[in-house]
Short mmCIF file of C-alpha atoms (C1' of nucleotides) in Angstrom, two decimals:
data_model
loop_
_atom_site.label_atom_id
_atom_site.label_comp_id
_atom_site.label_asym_id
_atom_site.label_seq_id
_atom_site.Cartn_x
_atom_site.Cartn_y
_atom_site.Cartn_z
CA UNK A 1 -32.31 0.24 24.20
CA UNK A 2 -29.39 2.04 24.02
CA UNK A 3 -29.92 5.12 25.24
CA UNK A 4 -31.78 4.11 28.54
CA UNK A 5 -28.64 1.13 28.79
CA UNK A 6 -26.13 3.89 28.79
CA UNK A 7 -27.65 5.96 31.91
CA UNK A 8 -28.62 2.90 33.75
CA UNK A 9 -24.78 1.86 33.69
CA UNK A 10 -24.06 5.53 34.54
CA UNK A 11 -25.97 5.91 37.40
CA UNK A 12 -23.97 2.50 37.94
CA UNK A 13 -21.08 3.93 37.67
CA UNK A 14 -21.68 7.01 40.00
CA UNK A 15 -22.82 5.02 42.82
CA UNK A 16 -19.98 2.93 42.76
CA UNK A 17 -18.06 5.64 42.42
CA UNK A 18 -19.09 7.34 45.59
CA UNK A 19 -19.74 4.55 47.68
CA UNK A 20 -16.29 3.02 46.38
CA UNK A 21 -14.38 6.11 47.36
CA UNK A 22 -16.06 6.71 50.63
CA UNK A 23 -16.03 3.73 52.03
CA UNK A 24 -13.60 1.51 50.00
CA UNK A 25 -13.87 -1.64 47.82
CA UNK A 26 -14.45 -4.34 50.02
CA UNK A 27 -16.32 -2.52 52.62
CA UNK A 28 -19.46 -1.88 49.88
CA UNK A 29 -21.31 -4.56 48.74
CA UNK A 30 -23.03 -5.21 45.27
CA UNK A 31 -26.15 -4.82 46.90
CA UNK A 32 -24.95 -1.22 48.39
CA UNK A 33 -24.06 0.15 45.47
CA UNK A 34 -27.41 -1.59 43.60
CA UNK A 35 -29.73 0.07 46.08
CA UNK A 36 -27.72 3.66 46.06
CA UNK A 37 -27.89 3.23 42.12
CA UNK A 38 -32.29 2.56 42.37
CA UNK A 39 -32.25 -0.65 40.82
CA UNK A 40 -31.97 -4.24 41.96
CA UNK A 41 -28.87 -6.58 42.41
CA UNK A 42 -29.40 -8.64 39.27
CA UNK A 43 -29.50 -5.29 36.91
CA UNK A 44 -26.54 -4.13 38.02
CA UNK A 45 -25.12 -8.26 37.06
CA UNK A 46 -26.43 -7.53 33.49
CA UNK A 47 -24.54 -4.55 32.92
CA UNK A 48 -20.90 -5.84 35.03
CA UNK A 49 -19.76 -8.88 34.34
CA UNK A 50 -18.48 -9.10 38.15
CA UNK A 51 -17.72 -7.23 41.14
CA UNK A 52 -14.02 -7.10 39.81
CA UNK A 53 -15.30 -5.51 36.77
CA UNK A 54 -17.25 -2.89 38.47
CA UNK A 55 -14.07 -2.10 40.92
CA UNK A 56 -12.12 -1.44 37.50
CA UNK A 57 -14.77 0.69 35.62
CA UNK A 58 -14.97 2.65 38.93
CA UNK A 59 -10.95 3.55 38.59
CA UNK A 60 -10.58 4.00 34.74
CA UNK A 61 -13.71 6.55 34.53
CA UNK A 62 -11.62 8.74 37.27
CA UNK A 63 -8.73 8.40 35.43
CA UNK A 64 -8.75 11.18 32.40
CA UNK A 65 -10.61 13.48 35.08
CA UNK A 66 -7.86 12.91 37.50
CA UNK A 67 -4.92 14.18 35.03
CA UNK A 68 -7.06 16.66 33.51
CA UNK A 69 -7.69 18.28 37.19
CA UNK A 70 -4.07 18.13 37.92
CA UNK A 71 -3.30 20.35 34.50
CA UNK A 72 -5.65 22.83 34.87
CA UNK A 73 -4.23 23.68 38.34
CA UNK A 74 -0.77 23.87 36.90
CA UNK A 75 -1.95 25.80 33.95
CA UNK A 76 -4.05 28.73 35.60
CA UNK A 77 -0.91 29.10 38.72
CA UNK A 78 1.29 31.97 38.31
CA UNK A 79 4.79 32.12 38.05
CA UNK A 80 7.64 29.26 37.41
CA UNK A 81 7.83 26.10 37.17
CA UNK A 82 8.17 25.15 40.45
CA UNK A 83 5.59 27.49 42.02
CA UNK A 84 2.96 26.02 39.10
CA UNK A 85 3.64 22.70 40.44
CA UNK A 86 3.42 24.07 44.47
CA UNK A 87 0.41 24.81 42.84
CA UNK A 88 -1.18 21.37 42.96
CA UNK A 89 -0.60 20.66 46.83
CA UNK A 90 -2.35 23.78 47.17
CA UNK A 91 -5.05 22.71 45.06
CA UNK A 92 -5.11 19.11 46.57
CA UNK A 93 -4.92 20.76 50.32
CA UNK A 94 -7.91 23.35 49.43
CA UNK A 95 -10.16 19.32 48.57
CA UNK A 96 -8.56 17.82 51.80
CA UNK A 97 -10.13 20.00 54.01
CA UNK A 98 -13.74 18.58 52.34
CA UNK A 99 -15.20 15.81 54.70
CA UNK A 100 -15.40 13.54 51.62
CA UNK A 101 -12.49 13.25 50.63
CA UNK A 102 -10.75 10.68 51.12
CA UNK A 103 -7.09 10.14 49.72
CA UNK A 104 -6.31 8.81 45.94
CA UNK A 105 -8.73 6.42 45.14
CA UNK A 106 -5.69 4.70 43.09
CA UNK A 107 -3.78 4.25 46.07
CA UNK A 108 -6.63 3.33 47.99
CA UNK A 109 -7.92 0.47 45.83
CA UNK A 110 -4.48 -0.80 45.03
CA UNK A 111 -3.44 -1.34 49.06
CA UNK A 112 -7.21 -2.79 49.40
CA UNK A 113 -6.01 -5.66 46.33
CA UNK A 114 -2.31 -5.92 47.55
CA UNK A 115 -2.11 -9.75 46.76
CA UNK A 116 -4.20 -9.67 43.48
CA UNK A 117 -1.64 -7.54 41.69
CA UNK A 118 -2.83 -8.32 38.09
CA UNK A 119 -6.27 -7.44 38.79
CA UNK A 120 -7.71 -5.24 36.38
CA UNK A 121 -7.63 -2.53 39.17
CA UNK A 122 -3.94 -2.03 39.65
CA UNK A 123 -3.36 -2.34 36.37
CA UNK A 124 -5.54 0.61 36.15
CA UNK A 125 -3.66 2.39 38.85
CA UNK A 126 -0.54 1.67 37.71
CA UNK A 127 -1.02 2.91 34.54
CA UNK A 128 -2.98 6.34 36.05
CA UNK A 129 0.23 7.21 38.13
CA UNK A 130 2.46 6.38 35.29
CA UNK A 131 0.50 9.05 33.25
CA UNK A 132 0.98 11.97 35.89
CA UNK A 133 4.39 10.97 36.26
CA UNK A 134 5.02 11.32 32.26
CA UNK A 135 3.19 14.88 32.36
CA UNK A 136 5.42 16.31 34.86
CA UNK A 137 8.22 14.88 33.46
CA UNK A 138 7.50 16.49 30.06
CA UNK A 139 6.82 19.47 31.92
CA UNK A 140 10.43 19.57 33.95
CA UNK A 141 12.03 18.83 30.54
CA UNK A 142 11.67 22.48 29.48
CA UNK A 143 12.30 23.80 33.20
CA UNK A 144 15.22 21.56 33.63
CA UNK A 145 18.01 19.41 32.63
CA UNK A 146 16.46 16.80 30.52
CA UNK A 147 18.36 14.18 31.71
CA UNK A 148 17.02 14.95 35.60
CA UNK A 149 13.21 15.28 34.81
CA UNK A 150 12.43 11.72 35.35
CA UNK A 151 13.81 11.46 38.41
CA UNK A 152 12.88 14.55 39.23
CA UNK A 153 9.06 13.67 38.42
CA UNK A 154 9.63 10.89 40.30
CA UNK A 155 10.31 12.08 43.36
CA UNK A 156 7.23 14.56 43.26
CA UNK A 157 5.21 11.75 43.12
CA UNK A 158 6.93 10.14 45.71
CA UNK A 159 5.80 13.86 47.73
CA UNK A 160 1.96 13.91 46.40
CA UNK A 161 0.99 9.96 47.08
CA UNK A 162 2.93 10.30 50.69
CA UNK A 163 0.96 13.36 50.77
CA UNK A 164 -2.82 11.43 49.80
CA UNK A 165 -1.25 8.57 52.21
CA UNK A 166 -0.19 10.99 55.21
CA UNK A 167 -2.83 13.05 55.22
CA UNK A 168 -5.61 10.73 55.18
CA UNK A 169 -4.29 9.08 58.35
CA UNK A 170 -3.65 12.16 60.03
CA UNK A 171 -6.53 14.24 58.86
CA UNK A 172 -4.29 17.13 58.33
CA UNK A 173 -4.27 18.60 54.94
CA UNK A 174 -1.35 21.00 55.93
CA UNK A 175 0.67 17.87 55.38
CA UNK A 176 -0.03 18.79 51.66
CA UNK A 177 1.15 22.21 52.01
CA UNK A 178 4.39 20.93 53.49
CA UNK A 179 4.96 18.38 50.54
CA UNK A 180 4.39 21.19 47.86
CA UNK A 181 6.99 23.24 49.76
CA UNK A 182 9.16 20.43 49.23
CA UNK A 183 8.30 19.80 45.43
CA UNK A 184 8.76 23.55 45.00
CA UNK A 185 12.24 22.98 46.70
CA UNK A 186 13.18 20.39 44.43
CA UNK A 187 12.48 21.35 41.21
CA UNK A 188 13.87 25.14 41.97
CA UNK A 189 17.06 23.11 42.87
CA UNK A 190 17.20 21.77 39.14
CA UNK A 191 16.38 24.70 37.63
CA UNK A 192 18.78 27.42 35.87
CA UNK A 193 18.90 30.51 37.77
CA UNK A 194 17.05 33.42 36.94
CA UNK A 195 18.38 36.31 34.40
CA UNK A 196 17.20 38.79 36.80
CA UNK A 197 17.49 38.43 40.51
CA UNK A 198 14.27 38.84 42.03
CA UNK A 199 13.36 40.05 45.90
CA UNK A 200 11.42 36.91 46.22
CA UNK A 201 7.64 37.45 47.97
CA UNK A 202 7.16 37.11 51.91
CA UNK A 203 7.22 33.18 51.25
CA UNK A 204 9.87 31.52 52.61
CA UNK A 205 11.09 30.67 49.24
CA UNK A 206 14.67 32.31 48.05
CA UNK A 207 16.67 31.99 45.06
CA UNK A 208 20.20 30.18 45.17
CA UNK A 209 22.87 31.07 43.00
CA UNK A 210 24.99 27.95 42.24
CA UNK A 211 28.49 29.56 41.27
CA UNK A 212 28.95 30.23 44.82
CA UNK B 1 -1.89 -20.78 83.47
CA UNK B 2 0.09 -17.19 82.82
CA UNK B 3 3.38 -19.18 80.87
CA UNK B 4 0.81 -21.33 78.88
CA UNK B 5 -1.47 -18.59 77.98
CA UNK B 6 1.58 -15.51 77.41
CA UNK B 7 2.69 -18.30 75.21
CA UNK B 8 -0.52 -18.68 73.24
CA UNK B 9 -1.09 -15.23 72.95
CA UNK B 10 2.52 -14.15 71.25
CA UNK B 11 1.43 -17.64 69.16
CA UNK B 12 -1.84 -16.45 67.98
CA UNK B 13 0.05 -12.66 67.42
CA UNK B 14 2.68 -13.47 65.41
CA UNK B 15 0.14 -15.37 63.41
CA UNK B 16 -2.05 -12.05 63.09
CA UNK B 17 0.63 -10.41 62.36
CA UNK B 18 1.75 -12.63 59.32
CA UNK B 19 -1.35 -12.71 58.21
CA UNK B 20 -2.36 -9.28 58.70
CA UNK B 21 0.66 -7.80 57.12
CA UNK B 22 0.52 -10.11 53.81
CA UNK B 23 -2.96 -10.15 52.77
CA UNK B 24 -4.80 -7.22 55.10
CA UNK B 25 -6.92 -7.21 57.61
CA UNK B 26 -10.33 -7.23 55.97
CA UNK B 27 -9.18 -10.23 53.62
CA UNK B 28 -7.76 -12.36 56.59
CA UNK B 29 -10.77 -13.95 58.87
CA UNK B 30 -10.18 -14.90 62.85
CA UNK B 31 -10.66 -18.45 61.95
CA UNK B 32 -7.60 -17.94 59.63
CA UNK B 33 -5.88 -16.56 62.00
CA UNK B 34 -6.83 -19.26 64.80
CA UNK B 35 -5.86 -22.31 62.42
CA UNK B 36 -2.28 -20.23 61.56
CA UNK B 37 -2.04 -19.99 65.62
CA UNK B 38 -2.85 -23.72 65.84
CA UNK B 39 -5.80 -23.37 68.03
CA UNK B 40 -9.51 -22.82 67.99
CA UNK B 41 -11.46 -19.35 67.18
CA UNK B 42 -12.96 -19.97 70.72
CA UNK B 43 -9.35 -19.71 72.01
CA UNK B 44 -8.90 -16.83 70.34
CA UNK B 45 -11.54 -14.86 71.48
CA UNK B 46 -10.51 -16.14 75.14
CA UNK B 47 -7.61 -13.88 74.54
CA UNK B 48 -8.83 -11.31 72.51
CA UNK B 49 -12.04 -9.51 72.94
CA UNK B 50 -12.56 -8.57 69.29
CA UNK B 51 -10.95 -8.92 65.93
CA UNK B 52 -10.71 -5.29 66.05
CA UNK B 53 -8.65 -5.66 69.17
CA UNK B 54 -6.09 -8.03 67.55
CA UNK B 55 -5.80 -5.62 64.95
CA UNK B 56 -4.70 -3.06 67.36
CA UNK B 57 -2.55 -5.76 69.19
CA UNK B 58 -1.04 -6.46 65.82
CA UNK B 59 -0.33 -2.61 65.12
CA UNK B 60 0.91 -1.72 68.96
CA UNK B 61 3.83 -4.74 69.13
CA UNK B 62 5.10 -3.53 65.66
CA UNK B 63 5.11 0.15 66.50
CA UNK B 64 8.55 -0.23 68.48
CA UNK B 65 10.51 -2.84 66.68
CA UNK B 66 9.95 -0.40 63.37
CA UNK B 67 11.46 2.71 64.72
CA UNK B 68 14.13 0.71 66.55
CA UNK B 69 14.94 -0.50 63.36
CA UNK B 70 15.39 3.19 61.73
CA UNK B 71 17.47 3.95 64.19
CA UNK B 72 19.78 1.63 63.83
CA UNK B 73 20.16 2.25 60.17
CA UNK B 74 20.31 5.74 60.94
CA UNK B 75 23.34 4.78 63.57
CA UNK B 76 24.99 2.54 61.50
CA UNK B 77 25.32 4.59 58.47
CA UNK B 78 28.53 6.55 57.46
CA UNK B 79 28.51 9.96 56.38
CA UNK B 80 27.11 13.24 57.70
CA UNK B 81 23.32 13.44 58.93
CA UNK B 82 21.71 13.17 55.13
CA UNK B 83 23.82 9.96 53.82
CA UNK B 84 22.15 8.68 57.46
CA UNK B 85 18.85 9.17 56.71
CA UNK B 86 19.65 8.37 52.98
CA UNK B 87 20.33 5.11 54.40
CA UNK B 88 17.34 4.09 55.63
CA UNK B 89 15.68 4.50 52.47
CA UNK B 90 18.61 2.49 50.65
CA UNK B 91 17.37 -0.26 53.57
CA UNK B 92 14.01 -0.18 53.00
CA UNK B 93 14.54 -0.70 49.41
CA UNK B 94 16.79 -3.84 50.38
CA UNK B 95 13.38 -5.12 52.13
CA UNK B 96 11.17 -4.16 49.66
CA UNK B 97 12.95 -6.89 47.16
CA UNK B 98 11.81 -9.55 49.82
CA UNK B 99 8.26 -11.08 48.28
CA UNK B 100 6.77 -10.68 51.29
CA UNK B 101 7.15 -7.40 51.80
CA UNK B 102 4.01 -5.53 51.73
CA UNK B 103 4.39 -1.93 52.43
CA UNK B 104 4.00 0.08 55.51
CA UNK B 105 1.57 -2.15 58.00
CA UNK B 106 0.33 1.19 59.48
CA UNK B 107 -0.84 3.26 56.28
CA UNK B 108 -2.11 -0.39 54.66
CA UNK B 109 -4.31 -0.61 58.20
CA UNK B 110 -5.18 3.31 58.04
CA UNK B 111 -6.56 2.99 54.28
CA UNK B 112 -8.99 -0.25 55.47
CA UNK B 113 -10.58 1.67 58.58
CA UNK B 114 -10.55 5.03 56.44
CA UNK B 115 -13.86 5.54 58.14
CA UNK B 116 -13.13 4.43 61.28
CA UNK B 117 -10.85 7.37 62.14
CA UNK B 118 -11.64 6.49 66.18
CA UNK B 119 -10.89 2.95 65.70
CA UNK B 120 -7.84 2.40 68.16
CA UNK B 121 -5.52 0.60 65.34
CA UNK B 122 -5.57 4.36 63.46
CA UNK B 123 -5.03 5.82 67.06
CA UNK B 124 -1.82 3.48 67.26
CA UNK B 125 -0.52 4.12 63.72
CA UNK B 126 -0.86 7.73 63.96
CA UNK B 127 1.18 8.00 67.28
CA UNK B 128 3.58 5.45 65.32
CA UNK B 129 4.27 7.94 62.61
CA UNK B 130 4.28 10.89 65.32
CA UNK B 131 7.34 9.33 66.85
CA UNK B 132 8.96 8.87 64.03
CA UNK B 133 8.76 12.21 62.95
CA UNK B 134 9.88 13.38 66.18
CA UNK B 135 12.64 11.03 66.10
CA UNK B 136 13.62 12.59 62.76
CA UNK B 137 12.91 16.22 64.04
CA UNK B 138 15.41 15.61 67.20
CA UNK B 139 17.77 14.32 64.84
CA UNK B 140 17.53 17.47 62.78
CA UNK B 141 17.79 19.93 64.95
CA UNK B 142 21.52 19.25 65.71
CA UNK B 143 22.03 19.21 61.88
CA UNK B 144 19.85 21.94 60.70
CA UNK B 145 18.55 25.49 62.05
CA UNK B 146 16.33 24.18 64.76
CA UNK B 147 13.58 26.39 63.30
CA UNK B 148 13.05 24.19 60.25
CA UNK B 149 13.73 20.73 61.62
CA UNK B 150 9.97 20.08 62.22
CA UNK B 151 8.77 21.27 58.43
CA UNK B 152 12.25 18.84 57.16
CA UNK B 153 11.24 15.95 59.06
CA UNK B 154 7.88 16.21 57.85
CA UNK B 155 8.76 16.06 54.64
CA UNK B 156 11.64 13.22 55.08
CA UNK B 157 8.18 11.33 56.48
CA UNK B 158 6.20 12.30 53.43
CA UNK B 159 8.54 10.65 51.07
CA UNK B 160 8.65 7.74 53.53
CA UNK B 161 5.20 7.11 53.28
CA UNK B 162 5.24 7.99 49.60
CA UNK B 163 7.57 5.22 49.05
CA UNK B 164 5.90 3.01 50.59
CA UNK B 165 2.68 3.45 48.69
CA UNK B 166 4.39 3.79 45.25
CA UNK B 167 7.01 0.92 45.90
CA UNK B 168 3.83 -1.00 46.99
CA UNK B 169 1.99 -0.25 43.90
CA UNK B 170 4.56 -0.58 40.89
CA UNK B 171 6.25 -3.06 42.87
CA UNK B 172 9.57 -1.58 42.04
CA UNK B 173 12.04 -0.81 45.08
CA UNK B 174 14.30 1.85 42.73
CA UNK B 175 11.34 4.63 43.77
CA UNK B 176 12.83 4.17 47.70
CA UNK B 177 16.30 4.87 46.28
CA UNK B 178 14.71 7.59 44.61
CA UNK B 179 12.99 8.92 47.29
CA UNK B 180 16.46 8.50 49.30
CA UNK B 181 17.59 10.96 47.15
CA UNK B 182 15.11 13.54 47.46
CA UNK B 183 15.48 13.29 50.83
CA UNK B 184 19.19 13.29 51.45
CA UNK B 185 18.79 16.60 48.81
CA UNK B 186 16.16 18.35 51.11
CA UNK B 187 18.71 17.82 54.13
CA UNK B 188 21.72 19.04 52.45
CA UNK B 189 19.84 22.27 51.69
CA UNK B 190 19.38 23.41 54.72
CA UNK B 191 22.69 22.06 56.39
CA UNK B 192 25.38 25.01 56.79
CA UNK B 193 28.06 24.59 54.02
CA UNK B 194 30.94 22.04 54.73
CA UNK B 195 34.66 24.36 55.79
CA UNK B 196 35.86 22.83 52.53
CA UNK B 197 34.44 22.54 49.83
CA UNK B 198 34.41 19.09 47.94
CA UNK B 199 34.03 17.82 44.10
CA UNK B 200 31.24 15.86 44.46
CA UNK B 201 31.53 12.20 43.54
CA UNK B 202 30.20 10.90 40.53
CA UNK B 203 28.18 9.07 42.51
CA UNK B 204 25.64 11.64 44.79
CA UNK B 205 27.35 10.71 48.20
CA UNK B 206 30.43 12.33 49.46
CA UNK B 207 32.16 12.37 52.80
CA UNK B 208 32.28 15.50 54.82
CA UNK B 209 34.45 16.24 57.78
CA UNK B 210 32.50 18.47 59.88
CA UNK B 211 35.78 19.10 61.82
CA UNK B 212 36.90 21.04 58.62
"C1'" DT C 1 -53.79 -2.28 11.99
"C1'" DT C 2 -52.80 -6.46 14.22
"C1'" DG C 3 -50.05 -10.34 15.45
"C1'" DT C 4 -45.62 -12.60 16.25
"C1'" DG C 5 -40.77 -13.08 17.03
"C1'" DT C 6 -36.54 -11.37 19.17
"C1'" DA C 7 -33.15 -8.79 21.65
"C1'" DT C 8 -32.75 -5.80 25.46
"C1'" DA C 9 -33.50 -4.70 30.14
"C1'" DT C 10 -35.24 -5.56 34.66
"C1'" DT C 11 -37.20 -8.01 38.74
"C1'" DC C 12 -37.84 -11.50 42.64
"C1'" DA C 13 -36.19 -14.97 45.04
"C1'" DC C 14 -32.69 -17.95 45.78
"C1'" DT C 15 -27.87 -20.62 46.53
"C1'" DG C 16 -23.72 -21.66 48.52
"C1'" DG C 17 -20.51 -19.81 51.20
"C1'" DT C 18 -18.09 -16.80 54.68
"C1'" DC C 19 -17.73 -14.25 58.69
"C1'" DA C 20 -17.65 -12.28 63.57
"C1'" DG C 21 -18.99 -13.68 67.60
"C1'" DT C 22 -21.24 -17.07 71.23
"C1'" DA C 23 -23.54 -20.96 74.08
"C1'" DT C 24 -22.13 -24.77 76.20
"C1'" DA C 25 -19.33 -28.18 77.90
"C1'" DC C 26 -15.01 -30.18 79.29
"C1'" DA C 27 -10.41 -30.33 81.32
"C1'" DT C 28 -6.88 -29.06 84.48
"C1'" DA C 29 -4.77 -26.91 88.33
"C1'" DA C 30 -4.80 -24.12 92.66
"C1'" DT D 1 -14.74 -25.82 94.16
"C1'" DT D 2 -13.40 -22.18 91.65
"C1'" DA D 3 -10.67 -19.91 88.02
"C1'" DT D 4 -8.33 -20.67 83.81
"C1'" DG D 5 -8.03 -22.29 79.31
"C1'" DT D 6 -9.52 -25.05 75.35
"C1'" DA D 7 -12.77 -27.38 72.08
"C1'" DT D 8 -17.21 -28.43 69.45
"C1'" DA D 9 -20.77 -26.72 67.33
"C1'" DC D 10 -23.75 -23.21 66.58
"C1'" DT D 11 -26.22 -18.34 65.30
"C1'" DG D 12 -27.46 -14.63 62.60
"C1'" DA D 13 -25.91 -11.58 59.32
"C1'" DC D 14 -23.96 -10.65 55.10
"C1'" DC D 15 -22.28 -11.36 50.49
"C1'" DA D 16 -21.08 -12.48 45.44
"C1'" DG D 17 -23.32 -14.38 42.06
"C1'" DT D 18 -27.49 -16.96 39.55
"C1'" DG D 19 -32.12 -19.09 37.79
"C1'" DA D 20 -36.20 -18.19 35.94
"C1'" DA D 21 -39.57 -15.26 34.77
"C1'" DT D 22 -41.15 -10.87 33.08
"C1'" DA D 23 -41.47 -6.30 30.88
"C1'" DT D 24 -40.39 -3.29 27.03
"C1'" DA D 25 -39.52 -2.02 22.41
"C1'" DC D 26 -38.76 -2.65 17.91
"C1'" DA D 27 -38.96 -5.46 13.38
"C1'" DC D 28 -41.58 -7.41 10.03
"C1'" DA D 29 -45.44 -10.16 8.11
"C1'" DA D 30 -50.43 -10.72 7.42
#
DNA sequence: TTGTGTATATTCACTGGTCAGTATACATAA
DNA sequence: TTATGTATACTGACCAGTGAATATACACAA
């Protein structure tokens, strides 16, 4: 039946999903994630093909969520450009300080299959970065020269997954804090100045006039 | 015998450490490890009390060689302070083109004892990437206000790491370049203002006299 | 209504293999 | 004879994946 197929493979999917982020890919077993999901080893095998196939599902249901998350922060931040993007560190640092978490589960999974690099995984993971790196840099095309927004989207990337990598091994969201500081940093360096010259809050961030 | 068994133990390291490095250290068993070494898994447990200890063996012997190695790019490098650091990105991108190159050894061994935060190989690459910040923060603070070399050099680290993850992932060394860039952009920021003032290059890199 | 076939969904118990670590014995040298 | 170093062969646990049987539900014919 369909219906009862769907949220048996759901409550699948969520198992792996937790156990999978938690503890990583190769440190859960089949059998973990068959017990945490209620329902034996072989069930789980008629619904996933393999392991592999599980691993992948697990990544490309986080995928839309992922993007969606990072949007909304942007969307509901005050100010410009580069303060919506600050934004998102924020955001990120705020769910770093949760015991659960854990890093990017992209990054994650793709340094746990470093020698399998067409598995369905990193393709996966590849193709979630690329996505959040073609946002932004539709987003710094209005804010900025077009011609610098992909490397400028670029190298904010480069600041959140050294950010998901740093932190997790230090255990110190403010890490975060520091990257968006940096993104910030960047992206007001790209941008035109402002028509009206502002007294800037009690952040440490200033505005630069370029004509010197 | 000390010689015989010093010589068996940088043996069965340097196959740990080849091992380790290119395929992880979950995927790569101690029997792999003892037939790489030429010798038996009984051997090897002679020398080493644990797997877990050869992973931290494998981490502490590479903790020195790496920032030795940053600092000679750093040395070696024309230019002022940022084209220095600049250059050890454009290095690590060199590396990166290498087949076996595999990341960052550290953050790869961090993400597969994520919850193992006590284990003493995350001990070891923490205190790795402490020093190198600290190395980058004394370097700063002859360049920079003193005041903002620790936040700068946490943020050179951050694209570092980022690098290394992203590079890893896409398998495409022009993100270090990239992340060069950002960097070498978030020193010049804060560096005071050259005594003359210079037409920038069409390429990003220019020589500056600090005599003036 | 009852019986029968069929596809879906699930279970128990198993296989073949790997892995970290060890019991035991043997060799060599001080 | 005692300490050091090496080897063979093993243990117990775990793990990805499977074989064979069973349960459920729906379709359609009698």
């Amino acid at each position: 039946m369909s219906e009862t197929g769907r949220s048996t493979r759901e409550r699948i999917l969520q198992a792996a999903g937790k156990l999978f982020y938690g503890e990583g890919i190769r440190a859960v077993s089949v059998d973990a994630v068959a017990e945490k999901a209620g329902l034996t080893k072989r069930t789980l095998y008629y619904h996933f093909r393999s392991k592999d196939d599980l691993i992948a599902a697990y990544l490309e249901i986080r995928d839309q969520p992922n993007l969606a998350l990072f949007k909304r922060w942007f969307a509901e931040a005050d100010g410009d450009v580069a303060a919506k993007v600050e934004a998102i560190f924020r955001n990120l640092a705020r769910s770093a300080r949760h015991a659960k978490w854990k890093g990017c589960g992209f990054l994650r999974t793709s340094v746990e299959l470093v020698n399998l690099p067409g598995h369905p995984a990193m393709v996966i993971g590849r193709a979630h970065k690329k996505r959040v790196e073609d946002w932004l840099c539709s987003v710094f095309e209005d804010a900025v020269n077009p011609q610098q927004a992909r490397q400028l989207a670029r190298q904010v990337i480069l600041l959140l997954d050294g950010a998901f990598a740093v932190v997790l091994l230090h255990r110190d969201p403010s890490y975060m804090e520091t990257a968006g500081a940096a993104a910030a940093h960047l992206v007001r360096g790209l941008m035109p100045p402002p028509r009206k010259s502002i007294k800037a809050a009690n952040v440490r961030r200033t505005i630069r006039s370029r004509t010197g």
